PDB file of C-alpha atoms and ligand atoms in Angstrom:
ATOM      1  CA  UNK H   1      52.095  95.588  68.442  1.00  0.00           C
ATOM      2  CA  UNK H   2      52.823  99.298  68.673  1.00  0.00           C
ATOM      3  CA  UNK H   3      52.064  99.664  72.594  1.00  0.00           C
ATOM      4  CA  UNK H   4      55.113  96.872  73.159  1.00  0.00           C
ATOM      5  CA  UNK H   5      58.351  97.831  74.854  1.00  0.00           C
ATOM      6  CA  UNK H   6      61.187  97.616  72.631  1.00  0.00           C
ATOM      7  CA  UNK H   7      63.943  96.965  75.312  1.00  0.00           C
ATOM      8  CA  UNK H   8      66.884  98.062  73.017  1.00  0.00           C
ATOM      9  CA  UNK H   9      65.277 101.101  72.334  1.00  0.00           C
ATOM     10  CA  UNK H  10      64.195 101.642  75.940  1.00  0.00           C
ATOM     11  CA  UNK H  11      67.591 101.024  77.227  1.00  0.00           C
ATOM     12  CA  UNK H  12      68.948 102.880  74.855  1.00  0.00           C
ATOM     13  CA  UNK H  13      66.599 105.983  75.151  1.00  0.00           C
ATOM     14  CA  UNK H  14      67.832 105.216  79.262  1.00  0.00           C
ATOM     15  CA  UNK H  15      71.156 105.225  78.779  1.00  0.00           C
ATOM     16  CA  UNK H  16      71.429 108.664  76.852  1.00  0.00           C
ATOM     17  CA  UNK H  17      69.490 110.827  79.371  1.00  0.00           C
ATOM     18  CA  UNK H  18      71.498 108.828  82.026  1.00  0.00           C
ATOM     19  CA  UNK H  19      74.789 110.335  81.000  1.00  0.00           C
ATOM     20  CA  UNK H  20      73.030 113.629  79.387  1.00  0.00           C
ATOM     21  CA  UNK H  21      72.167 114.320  83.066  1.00  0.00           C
ATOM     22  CA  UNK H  22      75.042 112.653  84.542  1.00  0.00           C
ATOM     23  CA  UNK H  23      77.314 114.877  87.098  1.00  0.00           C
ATOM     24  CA  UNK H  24      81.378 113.914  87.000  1.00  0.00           C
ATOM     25  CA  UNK H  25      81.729 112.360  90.610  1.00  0.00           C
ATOM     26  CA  UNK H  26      84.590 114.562  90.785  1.00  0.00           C
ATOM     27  CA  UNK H  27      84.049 117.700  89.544  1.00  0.00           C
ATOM     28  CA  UNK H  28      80.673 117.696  88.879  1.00  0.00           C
ATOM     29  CA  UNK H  29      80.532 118.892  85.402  1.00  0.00           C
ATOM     30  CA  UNK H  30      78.474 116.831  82.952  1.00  0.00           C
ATOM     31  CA  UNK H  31      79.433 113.289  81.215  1.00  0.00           C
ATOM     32  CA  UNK H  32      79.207 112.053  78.162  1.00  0.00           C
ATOM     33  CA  UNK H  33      81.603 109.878  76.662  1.00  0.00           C
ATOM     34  CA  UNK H  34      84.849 109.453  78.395  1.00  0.00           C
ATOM     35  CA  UNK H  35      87.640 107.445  76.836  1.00  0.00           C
ATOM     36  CA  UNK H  36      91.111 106.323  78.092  1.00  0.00           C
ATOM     37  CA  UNK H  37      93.909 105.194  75.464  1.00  0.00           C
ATOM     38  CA  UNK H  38      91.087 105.231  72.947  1.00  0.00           C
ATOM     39  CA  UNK H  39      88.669 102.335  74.703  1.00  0.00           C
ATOM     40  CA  UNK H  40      85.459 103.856  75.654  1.00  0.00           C
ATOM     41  CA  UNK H  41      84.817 103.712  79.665  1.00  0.00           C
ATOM     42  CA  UNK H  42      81.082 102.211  79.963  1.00  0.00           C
ATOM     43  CA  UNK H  43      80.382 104.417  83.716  1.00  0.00           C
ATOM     44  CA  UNK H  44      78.847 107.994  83.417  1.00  0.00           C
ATOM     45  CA  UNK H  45      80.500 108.755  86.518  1.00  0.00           C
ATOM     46  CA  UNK H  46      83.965 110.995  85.304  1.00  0.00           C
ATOM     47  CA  UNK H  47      84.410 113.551  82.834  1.00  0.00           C
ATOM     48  CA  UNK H  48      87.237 113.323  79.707  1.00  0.00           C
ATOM     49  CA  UNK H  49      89.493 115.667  81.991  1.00  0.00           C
ATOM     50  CA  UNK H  50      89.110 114.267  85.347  1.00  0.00           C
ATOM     51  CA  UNK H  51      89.643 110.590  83.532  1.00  0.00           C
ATOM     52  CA  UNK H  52      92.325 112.200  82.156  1.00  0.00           C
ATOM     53  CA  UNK H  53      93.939 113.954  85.462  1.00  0.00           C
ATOM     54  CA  UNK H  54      93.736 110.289  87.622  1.00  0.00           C
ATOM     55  CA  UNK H  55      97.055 109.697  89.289  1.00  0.00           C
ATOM     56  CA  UNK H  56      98.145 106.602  86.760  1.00  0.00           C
ATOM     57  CA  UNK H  57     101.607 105.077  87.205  1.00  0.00           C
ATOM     58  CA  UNK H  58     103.655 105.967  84.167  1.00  0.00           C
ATOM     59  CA  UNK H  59     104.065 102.215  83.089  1.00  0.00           C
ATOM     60  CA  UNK H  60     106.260 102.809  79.971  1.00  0.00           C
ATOM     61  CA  UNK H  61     108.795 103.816  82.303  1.00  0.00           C
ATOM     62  CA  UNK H  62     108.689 100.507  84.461  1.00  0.00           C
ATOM     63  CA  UNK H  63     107.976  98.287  81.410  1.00  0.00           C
ATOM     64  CA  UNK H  64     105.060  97.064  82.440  1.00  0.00           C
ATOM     65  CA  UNK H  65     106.322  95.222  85.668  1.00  0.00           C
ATOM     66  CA  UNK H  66     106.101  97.957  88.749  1.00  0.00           C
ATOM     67  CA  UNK H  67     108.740  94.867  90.176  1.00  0.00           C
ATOM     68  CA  UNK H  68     111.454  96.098  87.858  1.00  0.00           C
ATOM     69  CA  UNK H  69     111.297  99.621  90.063  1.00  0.00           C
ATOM     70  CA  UNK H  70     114.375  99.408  92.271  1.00  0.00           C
ATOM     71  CA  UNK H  71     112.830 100.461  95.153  1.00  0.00           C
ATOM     72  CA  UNK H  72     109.389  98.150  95.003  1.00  0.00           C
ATOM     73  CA  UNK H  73     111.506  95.630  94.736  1.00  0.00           C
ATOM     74  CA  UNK H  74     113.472  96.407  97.786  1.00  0.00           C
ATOM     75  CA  UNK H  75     109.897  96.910  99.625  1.00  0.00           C
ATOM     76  CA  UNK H  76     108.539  93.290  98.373  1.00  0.00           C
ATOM     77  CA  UNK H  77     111.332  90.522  99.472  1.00  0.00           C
ATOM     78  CA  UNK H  78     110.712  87.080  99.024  1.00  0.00           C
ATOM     79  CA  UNK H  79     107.669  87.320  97.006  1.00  0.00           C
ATOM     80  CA  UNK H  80     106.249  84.349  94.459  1.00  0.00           C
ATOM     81  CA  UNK H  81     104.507  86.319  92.097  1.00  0.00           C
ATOM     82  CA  UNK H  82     106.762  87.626  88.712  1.00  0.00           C
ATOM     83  CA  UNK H  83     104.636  90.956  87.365  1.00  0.00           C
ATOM     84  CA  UNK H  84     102.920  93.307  89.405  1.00  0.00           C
ATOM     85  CA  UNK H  85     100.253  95.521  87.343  1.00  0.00           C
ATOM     86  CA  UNK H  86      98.980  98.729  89.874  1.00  0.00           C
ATOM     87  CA  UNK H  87      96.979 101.511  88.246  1.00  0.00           C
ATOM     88  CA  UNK H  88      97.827 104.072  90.891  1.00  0.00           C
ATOM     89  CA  UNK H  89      99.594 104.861  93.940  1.00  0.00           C
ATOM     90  CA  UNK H  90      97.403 104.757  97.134  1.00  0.00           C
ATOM     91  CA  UNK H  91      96.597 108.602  96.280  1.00  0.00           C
ATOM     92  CA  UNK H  92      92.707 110.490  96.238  1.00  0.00           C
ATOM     93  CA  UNK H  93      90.513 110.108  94.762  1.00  0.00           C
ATOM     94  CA  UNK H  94      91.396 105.997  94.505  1.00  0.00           C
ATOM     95  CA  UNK H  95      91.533 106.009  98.372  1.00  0.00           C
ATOM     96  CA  UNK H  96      87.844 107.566  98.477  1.00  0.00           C
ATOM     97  CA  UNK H  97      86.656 105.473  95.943  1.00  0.00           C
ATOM     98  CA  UNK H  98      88.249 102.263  97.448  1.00  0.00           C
ATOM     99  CA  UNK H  99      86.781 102.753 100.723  1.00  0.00           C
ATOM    100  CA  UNK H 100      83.422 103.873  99.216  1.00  0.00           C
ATOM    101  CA  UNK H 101      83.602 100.457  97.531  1.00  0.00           C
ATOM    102  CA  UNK H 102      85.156  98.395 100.252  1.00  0.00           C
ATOM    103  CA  UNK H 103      82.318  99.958 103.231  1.00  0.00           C
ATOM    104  CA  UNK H 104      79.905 102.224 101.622  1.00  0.00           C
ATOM    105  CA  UNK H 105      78.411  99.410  98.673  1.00  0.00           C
ATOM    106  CA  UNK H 106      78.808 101.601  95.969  1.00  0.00           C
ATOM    107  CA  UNK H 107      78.844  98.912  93.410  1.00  0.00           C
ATOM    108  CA  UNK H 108      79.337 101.032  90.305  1.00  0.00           C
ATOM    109  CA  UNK H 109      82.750 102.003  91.359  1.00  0.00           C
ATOM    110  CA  UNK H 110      83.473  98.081  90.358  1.00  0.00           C
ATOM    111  CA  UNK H 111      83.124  98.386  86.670  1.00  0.00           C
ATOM    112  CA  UNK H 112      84.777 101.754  87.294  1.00  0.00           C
ATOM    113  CA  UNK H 113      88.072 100.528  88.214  1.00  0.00           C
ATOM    114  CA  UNK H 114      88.037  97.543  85.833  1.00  0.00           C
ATOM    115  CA  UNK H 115      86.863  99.919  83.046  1.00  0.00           C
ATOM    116  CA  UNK H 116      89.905 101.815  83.728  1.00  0.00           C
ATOM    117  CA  UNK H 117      91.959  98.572  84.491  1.00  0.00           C
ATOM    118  CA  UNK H 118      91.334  96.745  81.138  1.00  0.00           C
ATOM    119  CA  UNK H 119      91.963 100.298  78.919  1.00  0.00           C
ATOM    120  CA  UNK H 120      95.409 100.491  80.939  1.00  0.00           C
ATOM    121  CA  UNK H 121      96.142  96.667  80.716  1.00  0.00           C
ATOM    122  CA  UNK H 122      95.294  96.930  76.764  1.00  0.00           C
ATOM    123  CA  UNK H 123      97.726  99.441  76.309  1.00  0.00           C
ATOM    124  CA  UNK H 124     100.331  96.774  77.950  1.00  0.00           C
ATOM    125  CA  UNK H 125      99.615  93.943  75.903  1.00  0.00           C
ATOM    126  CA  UNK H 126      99.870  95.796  72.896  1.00  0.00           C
ATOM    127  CA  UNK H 127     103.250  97.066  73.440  1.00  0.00           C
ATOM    128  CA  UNK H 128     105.162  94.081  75.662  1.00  0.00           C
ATOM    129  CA  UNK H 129     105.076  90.534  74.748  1.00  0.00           C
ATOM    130  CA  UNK H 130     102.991  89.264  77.876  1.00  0.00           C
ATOM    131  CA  UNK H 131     102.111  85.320  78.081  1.00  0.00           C
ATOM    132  CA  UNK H 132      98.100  84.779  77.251  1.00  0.00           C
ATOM    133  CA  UNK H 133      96.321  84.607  80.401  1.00  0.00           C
ATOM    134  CA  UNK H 134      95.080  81.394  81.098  1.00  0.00           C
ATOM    135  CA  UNK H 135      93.001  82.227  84.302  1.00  0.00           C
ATOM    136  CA  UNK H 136      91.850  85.389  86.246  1.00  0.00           C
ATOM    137  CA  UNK H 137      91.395  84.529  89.993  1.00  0.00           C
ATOM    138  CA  UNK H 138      90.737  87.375  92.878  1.00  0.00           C
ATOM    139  CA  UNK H 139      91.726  87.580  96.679  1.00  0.00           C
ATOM    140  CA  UNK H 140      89.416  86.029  98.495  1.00  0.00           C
ATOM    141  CA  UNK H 141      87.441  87.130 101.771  1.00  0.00           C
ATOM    142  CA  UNK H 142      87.169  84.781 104.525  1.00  0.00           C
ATOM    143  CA  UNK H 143      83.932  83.192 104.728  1.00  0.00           C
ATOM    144  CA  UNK H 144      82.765  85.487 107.942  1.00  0.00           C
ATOM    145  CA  UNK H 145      84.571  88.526 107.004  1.00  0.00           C
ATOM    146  CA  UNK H 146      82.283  87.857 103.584  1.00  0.00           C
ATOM    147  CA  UNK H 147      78.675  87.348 105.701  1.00  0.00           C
ATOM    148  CA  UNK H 148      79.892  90.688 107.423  1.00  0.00           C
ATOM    149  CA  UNK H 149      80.304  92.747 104.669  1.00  0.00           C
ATOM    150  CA  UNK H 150      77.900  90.761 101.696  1.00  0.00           C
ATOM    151  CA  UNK H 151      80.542  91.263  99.326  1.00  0.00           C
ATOM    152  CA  UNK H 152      84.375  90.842  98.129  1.00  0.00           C
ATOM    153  CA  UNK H 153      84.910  94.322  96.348  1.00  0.00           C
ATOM    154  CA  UNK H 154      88.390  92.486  94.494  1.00  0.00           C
ATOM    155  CA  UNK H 155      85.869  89.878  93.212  1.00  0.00           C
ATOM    156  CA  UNK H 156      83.661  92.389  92.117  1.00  0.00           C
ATOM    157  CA  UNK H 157      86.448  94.587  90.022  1.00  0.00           C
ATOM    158  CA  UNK H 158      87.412  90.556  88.716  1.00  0.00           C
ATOM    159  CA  UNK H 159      84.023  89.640  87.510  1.00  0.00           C
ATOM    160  CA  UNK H 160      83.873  92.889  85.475  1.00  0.00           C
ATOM    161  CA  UNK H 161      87.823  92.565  84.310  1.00  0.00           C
ATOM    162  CA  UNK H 162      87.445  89.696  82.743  1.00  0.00           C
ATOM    163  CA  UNK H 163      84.037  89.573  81.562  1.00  0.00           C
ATOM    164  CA  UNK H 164      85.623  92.855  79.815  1.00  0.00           C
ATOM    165  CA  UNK H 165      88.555  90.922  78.419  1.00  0.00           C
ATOM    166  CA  UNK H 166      86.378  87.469  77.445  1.00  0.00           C
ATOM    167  CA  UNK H 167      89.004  85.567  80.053  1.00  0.00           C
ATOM    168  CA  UNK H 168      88.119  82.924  82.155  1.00  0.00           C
ATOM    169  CA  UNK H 169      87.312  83.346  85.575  1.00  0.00           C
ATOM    170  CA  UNK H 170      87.205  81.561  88.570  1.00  0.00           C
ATOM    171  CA  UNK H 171      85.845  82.770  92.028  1.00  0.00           C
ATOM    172  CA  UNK H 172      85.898  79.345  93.999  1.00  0.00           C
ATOM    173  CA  UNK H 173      89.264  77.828  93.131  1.00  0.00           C
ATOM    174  CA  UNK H 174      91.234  79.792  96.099  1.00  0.00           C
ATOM    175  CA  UNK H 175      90.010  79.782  99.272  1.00  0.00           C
ATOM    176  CA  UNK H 176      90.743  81.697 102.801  1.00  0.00           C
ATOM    177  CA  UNK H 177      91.184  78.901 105.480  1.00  0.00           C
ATOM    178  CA  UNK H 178      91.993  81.161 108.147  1.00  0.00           C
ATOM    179  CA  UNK H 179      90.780  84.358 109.599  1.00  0.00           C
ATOM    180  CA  UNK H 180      93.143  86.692 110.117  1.00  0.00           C
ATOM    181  CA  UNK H 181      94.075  89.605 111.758  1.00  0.00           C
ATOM    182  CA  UNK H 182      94.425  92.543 110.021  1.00  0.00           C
ATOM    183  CA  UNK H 183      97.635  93.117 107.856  1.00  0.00           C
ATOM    184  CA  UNK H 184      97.803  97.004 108.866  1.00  0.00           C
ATOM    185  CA  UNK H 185     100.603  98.005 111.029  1.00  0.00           C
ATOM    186  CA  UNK H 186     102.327  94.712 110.478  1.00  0.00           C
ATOM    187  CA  UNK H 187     105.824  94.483 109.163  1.00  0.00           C
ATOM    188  CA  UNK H 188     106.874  92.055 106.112  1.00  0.00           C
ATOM    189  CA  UNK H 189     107.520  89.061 107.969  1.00  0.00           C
ATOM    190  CA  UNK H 190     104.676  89.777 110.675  1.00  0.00           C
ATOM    191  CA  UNK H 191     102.742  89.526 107.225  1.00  0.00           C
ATOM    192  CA  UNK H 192     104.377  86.180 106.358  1.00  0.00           C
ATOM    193  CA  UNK H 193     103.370  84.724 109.376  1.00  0.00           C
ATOM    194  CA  UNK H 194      99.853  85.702 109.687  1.00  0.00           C
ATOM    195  CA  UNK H 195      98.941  84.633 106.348  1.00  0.00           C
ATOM    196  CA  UNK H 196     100.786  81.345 106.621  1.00  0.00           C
ATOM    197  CA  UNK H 197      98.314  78.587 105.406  1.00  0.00           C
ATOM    198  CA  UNK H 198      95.959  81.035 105.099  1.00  0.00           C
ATOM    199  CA  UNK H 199      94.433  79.863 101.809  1.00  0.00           C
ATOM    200  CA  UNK H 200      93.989  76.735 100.234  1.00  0.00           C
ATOM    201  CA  UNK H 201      93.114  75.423  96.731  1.00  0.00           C
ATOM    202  CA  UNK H 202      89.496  73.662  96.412  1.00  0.00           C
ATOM    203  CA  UNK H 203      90.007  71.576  93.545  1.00  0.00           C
ATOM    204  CA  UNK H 204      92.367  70.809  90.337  1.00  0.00           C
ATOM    205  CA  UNK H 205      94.161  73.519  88.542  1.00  0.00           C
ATOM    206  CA  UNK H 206      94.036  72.027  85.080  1.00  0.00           C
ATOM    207  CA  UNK H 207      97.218  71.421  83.223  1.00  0.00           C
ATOM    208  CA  UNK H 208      96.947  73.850  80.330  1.00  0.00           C
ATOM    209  CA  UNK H 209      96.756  76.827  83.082  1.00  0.00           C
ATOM    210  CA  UNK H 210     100.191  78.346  83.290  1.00  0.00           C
ATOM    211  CA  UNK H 211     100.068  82.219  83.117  1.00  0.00           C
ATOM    212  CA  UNK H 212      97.295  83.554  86.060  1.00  0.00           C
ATOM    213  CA  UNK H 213      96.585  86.744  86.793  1.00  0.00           C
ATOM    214  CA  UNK H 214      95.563  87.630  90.542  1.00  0.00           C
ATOM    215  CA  UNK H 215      93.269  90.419  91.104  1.00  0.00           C
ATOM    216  CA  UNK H 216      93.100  92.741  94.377  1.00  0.00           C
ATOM    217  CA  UNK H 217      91.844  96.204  95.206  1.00  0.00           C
ATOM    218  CA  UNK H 218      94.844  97.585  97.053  1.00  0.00           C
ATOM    219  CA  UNK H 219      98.103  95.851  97.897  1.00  0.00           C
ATOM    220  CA  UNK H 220     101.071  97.024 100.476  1.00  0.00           C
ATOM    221  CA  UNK H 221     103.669  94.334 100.584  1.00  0.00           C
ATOM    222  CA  UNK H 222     102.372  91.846  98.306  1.00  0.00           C
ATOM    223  CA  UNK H 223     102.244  89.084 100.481  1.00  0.00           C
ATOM    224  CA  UNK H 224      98.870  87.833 100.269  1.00  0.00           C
ATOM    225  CA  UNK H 225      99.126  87.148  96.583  1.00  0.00           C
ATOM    226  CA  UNK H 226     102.367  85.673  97.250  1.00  0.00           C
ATOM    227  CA  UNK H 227     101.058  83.224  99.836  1.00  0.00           C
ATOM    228  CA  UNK H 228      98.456  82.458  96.816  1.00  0.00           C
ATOM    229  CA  UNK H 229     101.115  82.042  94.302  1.00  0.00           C
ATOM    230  CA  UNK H 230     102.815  79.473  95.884  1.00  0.00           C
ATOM    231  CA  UNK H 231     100.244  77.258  96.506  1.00  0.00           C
ATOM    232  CA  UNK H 232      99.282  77.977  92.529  1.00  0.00           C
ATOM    233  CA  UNK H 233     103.152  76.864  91.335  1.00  0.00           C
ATOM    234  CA  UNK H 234     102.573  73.921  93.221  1.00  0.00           C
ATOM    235  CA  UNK H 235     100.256  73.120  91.214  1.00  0.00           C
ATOM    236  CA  UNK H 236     101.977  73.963  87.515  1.00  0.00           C
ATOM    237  CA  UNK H 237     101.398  77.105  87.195  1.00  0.00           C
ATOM    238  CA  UNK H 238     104.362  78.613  86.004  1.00  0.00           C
ATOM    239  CA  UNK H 239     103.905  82.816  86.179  1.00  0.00           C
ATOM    240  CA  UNK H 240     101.646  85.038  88.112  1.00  0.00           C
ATOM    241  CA  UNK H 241     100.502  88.303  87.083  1.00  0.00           C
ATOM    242  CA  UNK H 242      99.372  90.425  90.010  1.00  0.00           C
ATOM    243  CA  UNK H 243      96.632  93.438  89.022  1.00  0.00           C
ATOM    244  CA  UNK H 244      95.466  95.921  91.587  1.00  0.00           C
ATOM    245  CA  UNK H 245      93.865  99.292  91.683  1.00  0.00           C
ATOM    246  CA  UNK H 246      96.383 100.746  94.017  1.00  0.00           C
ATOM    247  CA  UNK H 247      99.556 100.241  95.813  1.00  0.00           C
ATOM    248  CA  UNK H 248     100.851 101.342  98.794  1.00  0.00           C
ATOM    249  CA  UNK H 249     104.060 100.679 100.006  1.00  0.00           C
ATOM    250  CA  UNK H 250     105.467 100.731 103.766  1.00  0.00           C
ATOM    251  CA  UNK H 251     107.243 103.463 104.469  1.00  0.00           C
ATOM    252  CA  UNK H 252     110.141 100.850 107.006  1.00  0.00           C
ATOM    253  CA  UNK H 253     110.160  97.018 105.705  1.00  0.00           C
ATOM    254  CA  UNK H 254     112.005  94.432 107.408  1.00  0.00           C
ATOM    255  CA  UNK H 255     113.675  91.696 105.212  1.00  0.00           C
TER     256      UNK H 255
HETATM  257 ZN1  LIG U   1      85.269 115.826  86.131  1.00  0.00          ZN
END
């Protein structure tokens, strides 16, 4: 009957005045498509040059693995994780957007920074030989820093990341057993020893799972995923992939 919605049309119809009226959360000039490395970003939030002008991490230059950069390396002893994927340094407008994400609820940053996380990690897979990713896990909140907030913002960037990349996902596998302090201010093993038997595993990790790929919104020392890793390899996984939005490193780390 003609007076019926047709939904596709309607969203549609939605969709193009969104982004004909849309305002580039940066500079503020209008959005239509933006791409990066040719794979069209689904957010009307940032304009082709402002996508363009983010502050990415040259990954040709590291291969791929930020860990094969002398001195990350040097700032992330005695970790159990073997590739370490970071979009950006800890540099505006990611540390805006992070925080807007992490304490403000703006959701839509999510599918943002996994829009701009899958293009990136396309670009990898195509050029290094990287093991198929058998699982996509993210860092979990404890259970009353989650009532706090209402929300994990790294399981939020995983749930679009690899709904984006048709990977499985699991948000209940790893779990955080223990509160803990804050990690800021500590050094490397002040880290260690807070998040000691800080997670645990609830349930089987099944036998075919060997590659897993960790995801987190900003990471310092890498410790956390480490802690996670190991308990992982005890189980038979055999690599872990770590994928953040940012990374800062300490300016003074202890061995
Ligand atoms: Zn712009």
């Amino acid at each position: 009957m003609a007076w019926l919605l047709d939904l596709k049309q309607f969203k549609r119809y939605y969709t193009d005045t969104l982004k004909s009226i849309s305002c580039c959360d940066l500079c503020g000039g209008n959005v239509n498509n933006s791409d990066l490395l040719g794979y069209s970003l689904p957010q009307a939030l940032l304009c082709q040059c402002c996508v363009n002008d983010l502050p990415y991490f040259n990954q040709s230059i590291v291969s791929g693995n930020l860990l094969s950069w002398p001195a990350i390396q040097r700032a992330m002893p005695n970790i159990h994780f073997e590739r370490l994927f970071a979009l950006s340094p800890y540099r505006y407008p990611f540390t805006q957007w992070l925080a807007q994400l992490k304490y403000s609820g703006r959701f839509e940053l999510a599918p943002l920074f996994s829009a701009l996380l899958v293009a990136q990690w396309q670009a990898l897979t195509a050029k290094h030989s990287i093991k198929p990713v058998d699982l996509v896990l993210s860092v979990p909140l404890h259970i009353k820093k989650w009532q706090v907030r209402g929300y994990n913002q790294a399981h939020l960037i995983a749930k679009f990341f690899s709904n984006q990349l048709a990977l499985p996902y699991d948000a209940k596998l790893v779990v955080r057993i223990k509160n803990n302090d804050s990690q800021m201010g500590k050094t490397g093993s002040q880290r260690r020893k807070n998040l000691a038997n800080a997670f645990a595993l609830q349930g089987r990790v099944a036998s075919h799972i060997k590659h897993v790929l960790i995801i987190d919104d900003v990471v310092t020392t890498g410790t956390t995923v480490s802690e996670i890793s190991k308990l992982l390899k005890k189980s038979g996984v055999e690599t872990v992939t770590l994928v953040t939005v940012c990374l800062t490193l300490p300016k003074t780390q202890d061995k």
